[in-house]
Coordinates of C-alpha atoms in Angstrom, one line a residue:
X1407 CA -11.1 11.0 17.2
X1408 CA -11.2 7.4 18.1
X1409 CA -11.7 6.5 21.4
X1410 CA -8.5 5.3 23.4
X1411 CA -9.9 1.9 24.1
X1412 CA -10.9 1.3 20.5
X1413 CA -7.1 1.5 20.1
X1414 CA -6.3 -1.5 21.8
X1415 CA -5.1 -4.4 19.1
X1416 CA -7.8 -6.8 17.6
X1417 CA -6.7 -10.2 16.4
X1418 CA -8.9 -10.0 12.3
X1419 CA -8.8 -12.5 10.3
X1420 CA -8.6 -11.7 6.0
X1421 CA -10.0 -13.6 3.3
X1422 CA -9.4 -12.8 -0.5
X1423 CA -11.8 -13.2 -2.7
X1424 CA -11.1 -15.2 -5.8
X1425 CA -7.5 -14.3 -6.0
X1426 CA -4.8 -15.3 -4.0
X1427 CA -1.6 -14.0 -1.7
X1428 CA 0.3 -15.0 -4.9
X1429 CA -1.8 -13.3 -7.1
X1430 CA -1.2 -10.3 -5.3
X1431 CA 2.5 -10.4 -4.7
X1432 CA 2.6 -11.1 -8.3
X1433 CA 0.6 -8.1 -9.5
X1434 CA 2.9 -5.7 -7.1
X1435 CA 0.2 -5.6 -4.4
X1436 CA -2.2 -3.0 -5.9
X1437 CA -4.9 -3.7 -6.4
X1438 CA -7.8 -2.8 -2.9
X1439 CA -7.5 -6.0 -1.2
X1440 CA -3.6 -6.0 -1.5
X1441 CA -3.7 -2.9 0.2
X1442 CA -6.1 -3.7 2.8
X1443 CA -3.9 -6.9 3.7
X1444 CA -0.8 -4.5 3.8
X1445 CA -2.5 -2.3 6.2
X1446 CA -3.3 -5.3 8.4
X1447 CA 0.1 -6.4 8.2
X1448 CA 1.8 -3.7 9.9
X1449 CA -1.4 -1.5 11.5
X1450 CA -0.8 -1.3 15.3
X1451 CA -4.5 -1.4 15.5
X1452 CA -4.5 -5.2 14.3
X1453 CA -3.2 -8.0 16.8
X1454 CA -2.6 -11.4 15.6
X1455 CA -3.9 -12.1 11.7
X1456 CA -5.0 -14.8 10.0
X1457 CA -5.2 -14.0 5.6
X1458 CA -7.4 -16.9 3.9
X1459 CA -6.7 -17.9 0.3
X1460 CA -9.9 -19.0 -1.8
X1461 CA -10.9 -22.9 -2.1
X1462 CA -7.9 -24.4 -4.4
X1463 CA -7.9 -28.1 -5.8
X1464 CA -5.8 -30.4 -4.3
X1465 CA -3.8 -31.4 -7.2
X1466 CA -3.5 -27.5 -8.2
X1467 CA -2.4 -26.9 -4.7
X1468 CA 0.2 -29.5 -4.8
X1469 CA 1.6 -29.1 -7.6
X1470 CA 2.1 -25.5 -6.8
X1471 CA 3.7 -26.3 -3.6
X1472 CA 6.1 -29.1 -5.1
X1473 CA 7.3 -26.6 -7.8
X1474 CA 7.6 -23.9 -5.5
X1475 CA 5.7 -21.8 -8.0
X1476 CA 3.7 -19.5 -5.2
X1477 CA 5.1 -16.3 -3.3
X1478 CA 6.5 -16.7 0.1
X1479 CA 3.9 -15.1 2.9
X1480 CA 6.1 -13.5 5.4
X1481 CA 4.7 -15.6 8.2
X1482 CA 5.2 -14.9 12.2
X1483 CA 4.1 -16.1 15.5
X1484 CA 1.4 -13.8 15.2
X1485 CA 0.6 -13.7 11.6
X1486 CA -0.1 -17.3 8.9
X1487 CA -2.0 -17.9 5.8
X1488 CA -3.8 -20.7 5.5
X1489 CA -4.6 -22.4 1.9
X1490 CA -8.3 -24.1 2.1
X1491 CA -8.0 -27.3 -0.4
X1492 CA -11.0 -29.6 -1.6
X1493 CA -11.2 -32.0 -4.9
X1494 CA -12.5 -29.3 -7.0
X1495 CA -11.8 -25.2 -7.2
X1496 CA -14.5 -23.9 -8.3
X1497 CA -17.8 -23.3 -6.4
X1498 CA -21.0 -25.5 -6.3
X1499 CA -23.8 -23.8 -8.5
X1500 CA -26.5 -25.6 -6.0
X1501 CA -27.4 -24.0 -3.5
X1502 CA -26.9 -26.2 -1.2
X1503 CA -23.4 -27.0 -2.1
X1504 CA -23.1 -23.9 -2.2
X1505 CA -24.0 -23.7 1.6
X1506 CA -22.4 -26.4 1.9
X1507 CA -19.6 -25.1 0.7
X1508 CA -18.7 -22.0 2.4
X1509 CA -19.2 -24.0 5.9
X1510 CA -16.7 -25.9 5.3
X1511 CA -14.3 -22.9 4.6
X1512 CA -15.2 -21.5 8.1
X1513 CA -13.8 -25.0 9.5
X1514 CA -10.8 -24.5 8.1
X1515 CA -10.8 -21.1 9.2
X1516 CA -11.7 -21.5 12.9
X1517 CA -9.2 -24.3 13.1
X1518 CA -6.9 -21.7 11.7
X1519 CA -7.3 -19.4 13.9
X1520 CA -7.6 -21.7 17.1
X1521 CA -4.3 -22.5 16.2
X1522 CA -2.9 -19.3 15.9
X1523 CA -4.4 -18.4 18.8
X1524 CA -7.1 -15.7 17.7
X1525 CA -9.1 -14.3 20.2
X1526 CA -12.9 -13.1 19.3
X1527 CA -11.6 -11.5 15.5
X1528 CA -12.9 -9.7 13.6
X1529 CA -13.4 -11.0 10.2
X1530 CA -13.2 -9.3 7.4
X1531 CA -14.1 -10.7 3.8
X1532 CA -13.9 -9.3 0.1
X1533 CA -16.2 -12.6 -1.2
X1534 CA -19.9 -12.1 -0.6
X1535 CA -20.8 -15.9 -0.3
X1536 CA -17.9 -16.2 2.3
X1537 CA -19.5 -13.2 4.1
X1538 CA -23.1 -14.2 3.8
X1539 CA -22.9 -18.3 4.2
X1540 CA -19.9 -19.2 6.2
X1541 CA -21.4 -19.0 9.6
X1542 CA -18.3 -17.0 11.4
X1543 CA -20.1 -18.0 14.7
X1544 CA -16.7 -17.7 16.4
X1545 CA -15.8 -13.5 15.1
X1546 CA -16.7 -11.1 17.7
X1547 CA -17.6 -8.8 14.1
X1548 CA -17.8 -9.6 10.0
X1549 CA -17.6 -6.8 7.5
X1550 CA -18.0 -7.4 3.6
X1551 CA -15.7 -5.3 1.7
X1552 CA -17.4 -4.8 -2.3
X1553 CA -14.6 -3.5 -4.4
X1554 CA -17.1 -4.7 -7.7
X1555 CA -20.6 -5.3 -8.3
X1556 CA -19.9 -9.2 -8.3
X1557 CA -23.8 -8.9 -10.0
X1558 CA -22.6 -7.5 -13.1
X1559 CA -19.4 -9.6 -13.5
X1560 CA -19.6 -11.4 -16.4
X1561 CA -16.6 -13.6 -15.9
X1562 CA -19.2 -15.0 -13.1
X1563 CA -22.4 -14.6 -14.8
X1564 CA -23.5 -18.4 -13.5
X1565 CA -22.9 -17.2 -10.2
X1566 CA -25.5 -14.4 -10.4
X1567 CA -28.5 -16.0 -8.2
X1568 CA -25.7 -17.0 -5.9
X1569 CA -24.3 -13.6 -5.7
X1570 CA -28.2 -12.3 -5.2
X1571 CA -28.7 -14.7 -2.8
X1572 CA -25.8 -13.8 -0.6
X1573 CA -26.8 -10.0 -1.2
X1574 CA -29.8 -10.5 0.1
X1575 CA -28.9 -12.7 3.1
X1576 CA -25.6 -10.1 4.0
X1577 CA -28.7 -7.8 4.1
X1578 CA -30.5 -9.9 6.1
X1579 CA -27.9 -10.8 8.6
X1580 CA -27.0 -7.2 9.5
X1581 CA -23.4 -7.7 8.4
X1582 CA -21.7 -4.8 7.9
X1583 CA -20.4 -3.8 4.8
X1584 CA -17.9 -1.3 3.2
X1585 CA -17.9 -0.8 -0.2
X1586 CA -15.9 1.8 -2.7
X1587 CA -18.7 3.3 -4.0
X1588 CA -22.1 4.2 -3.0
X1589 CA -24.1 1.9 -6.0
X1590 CA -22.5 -1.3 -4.6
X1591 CA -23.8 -0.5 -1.3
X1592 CA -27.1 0.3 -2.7
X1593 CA -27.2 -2.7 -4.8
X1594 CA -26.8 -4.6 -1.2
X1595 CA -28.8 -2.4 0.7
X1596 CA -27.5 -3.5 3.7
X1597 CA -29.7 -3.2 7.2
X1598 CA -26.6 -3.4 9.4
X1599 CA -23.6 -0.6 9.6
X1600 CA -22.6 0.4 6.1
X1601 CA -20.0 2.9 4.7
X1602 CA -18.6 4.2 1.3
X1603 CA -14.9 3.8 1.2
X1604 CA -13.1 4.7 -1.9
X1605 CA -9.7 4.2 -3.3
X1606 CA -7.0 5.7 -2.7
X1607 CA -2.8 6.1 -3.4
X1608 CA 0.4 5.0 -1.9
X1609 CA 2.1 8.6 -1.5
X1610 CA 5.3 6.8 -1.0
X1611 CA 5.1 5.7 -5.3
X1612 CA 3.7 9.6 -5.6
X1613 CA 6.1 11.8 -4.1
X1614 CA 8.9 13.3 -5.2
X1615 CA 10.9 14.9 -8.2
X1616 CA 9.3 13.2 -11.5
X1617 CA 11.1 10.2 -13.1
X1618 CA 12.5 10.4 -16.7
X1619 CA 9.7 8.5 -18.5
X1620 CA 10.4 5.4 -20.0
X1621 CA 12.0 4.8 -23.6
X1622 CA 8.9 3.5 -25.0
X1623 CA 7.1 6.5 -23.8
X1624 CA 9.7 8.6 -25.0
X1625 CA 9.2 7.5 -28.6
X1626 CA 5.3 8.7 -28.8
X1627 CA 4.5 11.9 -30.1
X1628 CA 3.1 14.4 -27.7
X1629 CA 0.4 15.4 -27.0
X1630 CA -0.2 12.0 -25.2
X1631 CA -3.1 10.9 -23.5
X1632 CA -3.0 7.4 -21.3
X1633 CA -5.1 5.0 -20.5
X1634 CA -4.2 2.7 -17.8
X1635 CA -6.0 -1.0 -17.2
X1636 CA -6.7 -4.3 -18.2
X1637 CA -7.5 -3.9 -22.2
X1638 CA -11.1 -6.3 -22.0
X1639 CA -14.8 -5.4 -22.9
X1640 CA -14.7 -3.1 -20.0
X1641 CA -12.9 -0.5 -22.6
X1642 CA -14.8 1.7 -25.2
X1643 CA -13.4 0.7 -28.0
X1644 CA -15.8 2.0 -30.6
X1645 CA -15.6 5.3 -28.5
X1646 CA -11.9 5.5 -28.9
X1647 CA -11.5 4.9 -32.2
X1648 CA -13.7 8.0 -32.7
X1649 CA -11.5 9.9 -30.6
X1650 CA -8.7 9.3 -32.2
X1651 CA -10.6 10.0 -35.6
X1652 CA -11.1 13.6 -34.2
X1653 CA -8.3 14.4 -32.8
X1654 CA -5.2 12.6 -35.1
X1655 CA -2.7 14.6 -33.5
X1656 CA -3.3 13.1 -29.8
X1657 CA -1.5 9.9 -29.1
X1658 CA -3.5 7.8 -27.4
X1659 CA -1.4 5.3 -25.0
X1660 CA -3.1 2.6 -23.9
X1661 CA -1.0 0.8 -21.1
X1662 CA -1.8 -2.1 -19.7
X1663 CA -2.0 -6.2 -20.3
X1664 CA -4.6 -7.0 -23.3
X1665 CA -7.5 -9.0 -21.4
X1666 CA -9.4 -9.7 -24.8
X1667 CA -7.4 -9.1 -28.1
X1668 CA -10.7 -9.7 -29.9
X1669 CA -11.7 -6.4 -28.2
X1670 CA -8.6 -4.5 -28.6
X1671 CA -7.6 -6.0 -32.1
X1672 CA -9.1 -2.9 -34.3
X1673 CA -7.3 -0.1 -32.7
X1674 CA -4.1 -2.0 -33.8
X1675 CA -4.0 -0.6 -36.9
X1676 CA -5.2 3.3 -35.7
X1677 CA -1.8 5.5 -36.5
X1678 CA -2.2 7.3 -33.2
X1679 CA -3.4 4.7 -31.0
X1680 CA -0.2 3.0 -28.8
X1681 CA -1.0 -0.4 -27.1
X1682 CA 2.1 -1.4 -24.7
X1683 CA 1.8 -4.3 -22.5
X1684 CA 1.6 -3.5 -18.8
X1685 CA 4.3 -2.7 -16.7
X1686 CA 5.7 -2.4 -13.2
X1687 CA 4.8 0.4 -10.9
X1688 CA 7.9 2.0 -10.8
X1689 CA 7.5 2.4 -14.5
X1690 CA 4.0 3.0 -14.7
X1691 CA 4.3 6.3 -12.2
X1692 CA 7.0 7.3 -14.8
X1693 CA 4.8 7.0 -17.7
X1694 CA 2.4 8.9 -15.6
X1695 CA 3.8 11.8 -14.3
X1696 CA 5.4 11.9 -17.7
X1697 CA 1.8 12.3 -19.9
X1698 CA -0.2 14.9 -20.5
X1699 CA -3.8 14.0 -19.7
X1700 CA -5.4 10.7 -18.8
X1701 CA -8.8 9.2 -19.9
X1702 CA -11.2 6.8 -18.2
X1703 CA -12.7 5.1 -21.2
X1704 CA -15.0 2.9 -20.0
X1705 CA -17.9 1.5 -21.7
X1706 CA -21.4 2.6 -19.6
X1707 CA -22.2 -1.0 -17.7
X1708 CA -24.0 -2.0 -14.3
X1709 CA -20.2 -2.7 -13.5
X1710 CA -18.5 0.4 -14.5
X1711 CA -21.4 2.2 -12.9
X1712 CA -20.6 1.0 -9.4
X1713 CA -16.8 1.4 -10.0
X1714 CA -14.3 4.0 -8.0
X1715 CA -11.9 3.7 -10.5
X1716 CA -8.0 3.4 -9.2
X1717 CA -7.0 4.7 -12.4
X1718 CA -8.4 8.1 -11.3
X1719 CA -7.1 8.4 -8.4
X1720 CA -3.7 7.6 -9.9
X1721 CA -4.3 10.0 -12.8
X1722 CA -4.5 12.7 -10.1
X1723 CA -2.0 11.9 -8.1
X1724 CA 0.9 12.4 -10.9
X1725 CA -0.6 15.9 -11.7
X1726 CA -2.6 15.1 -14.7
X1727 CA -6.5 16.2 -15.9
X1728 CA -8.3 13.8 -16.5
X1729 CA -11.3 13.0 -18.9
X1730 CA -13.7 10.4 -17.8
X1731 CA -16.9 9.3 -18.9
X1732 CA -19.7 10.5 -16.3
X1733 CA -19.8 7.4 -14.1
X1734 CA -21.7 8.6 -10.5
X1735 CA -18.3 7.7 -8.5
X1736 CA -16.1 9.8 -10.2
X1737 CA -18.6 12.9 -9.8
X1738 CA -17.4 14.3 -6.7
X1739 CA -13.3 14.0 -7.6
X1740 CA -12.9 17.7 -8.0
X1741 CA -12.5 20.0 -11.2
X1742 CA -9.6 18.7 -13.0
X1743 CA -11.9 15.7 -13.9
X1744 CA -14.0 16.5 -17.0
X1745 CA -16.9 14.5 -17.4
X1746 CA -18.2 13.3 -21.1
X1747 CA -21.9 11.3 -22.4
X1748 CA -19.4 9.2 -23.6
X1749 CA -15.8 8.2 -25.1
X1750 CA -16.7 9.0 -28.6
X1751 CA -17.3 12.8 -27.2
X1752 CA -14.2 13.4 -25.6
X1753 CA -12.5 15.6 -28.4
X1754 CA -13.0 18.9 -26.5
X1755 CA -13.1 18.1 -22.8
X1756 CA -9.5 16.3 -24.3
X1757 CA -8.6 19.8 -25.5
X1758 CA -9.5 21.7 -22.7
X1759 CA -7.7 19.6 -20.4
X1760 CA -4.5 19.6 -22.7
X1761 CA -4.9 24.0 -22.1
X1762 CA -5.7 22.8 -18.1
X1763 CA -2.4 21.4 -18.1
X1764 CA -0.5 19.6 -15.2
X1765 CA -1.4 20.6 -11.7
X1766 CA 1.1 22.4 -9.7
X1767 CA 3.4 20.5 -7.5
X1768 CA 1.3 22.1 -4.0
X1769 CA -1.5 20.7 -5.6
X1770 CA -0.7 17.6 -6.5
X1771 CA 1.2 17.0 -3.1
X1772 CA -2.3 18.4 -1.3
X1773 CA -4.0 15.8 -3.5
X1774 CA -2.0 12.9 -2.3
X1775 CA -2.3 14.3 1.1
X1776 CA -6.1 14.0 1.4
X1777 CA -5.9 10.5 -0.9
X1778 CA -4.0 8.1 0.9
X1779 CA -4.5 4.5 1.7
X1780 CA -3.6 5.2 5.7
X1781 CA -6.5 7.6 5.5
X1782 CA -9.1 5.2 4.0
X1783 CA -8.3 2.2 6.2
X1784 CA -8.1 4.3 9.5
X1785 CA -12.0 4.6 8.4
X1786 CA -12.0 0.7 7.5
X1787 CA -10.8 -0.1 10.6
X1788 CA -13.5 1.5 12.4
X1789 CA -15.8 -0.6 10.8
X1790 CA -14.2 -4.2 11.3
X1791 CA -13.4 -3.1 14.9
X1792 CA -17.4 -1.1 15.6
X1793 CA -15.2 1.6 16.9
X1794 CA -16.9 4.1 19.6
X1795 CA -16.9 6.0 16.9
X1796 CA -18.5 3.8 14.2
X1797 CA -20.9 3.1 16.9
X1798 CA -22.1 6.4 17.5
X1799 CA -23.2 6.7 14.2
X1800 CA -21.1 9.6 13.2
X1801 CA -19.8 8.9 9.6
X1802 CA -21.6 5.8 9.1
X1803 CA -23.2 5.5 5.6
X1804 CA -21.0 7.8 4.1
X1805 CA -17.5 8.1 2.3
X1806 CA -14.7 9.6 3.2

């Protein structure tokens, strides 16, 4: 147990990485940073709070503002965001601008928080040049949260000797980091507290009798198989249109917003392959707990590789098996996840977790039980906050 001093309220302050509050909100709050700032927001462990958008352009900003086009924050006395502007969004690729860059952000920050009226927080960052160059002389702690290998992002491949340069200086610096899966910390190798923290679920979207699925779900042949995710180069798509060669009588539902319709575009015309654009979360636990297997088919990449895929977690948590490609952070997720070389070899770990079926209610509710986001950032907490606990050593470098 924690200590009962290490209970006492810390002001923290949160910064997102290249998303935003809005982005968030508009994505229903899902995704691990939008659950880490909804933990904040209502944890009795966290005083006052400060949450940090990215850098934004001027212009963008106001014409945002003007047009009203961004999510209200629920502001109070205690808690603001704060909207960090220059002339241009995107980050220097100099290093010194660079530098440069992230400085100024912790100006805006500590004026922030002065204002709010922080006292020694504790910072705690999901960008790694925020956490490795902004100077945060004025945080009593910083922690790094990795939710991807920002290395082997694509989308930022210009970025990579920035993102190795802050690596090494987070490393450097002793900052501590939390990550979802063990590779991400490894890739850091950090010489201050670490700790593997993986995803988790909302029990409140998980509980309960199970929904009527939706219409469009409805009209697919069973047995159905889903697929839940961005559709982008991350998906197999060679390896599913063998699947679906092998086994024509599985519908394959792929449910999510297409990403890259050059990747996607030849399963359109596979007879039992169903794209449907993604949905709410309402309706997406009704398509869930309304399917009769899952899949995780990912293509093998440095960035797969260091996932801990939410998909999983919420394939398990509406009962189903699941068959995933052997990625190392999905290894120790318990039997109803059958690991596969690859998507392409899925046909009979698909059929044997069609006979496996869909887990008992006891189990399903034990699974949500020992899952939950409160559980994970109870554990985060104790990092930001260097806990007795945390300090003793006892859990640190290792998941939950």
């Amino acid at each position: 147990m924690t200590d009962a001093g290490d209970q006492v309220a810390r002001d923290h302050v949160f910064t997102f990485s290249y998303e935003t509050y809005n982005d968030a909100v508009q994505r229903g709050m899902m995704r691990p940073p939008d659950r880490i700032l909804q933990t904040l927001m209502t944890n009795p462990r966290v005083g006052r709070l400060l949450v940090a958008n990215p850098w934004r352009s001027r212009l963008g900003h106001s014409v945002r503002r003007i047009t009203g086009r961004d999510a209200r924050f629920p502001e109070t006395s205690s808690r603001r965001l704060v909207q960090p502007v220059r002339l241009s969004r995107a980050d220097p690729l100099s290093p010194r601008g660079l530098v440069a860059s992230m400085r100024a952000y912790d100006r805006v920050l500590r004026e922030e928080a002065d204002r709010l009226g922080l006292v020694a927080p504790c910072v705690l960052t999901t960008n790694p040049l925020v956490a490795a160059f902004a100077p945060f002389a004025w945080a009593s702690t910083v922690t790094y949260f990795g939710r991807d290998d920002w290395l082997s992002a694509d989308d930022r491949a210009r970025y990579r000797p920035a993102f190795r340069a802050a690596y090494r200086q987070i490393s450097e610096s002793e900052i501590a980091v939390v990550a979802v899966s063990q590779q991400i910390v490894d890739r850091i190798d950090p010489r201050g507290p670490a700790r593997v923290i993986p995803n988790g679920i909302d029990p409140a979207e998980w509980l309960g009798p199970r929904p009527e699925a939706p219409a469009w779900l409805a009209r697919i042949p069973g047995p159905r198989a889903l697929y839940v995710g961005t559709l982008d180069a991350r998906l197999d798509v060679d390896g599913i249109l063998a699947l679906s060669a092998s086994r024509p009588e599985l519908s394959i539902v792929l449910l999510g917003p297409v990403g890259d319709e050059a990747a996607v575009a030849p399963l359109r015309d596979r007879r039992n392959v169903w794209i449907q654009p993604g949905v709410g979360r309402t309706e997406l636990v009704a398509a869930l707990r309304n399917a009769d297997a899952a899949l995780l088919a990912h293509r093998r990449t440095p960035l797969t590789e260091a996932m801990s895929p939410l998909k999983v977690y919420e394939y398990l948590a509406a009962g189903l098996p699941v068959v995933a490609i052997d990625l190392p952070p999905v290894r120790s997720l318990g039997p109803r996840v059958l690991l596969t070389g690859g998507t392409a070899e899925m046909g009979e770990a698909v059929d044997a977790a069609l006979a496996m079926g869909v887990a008992s209610e006891d189990e399903r509710v034990e699974w949500i039980a020992q899952n939950s986001w409160s559980a994970r950032h109870a554990a985060l907490l104790d990092v930001t906050t260097r806990s007795a606990l945390f300090r003793r050593g006892e859990e640190s470098r290792s998941g939950v």
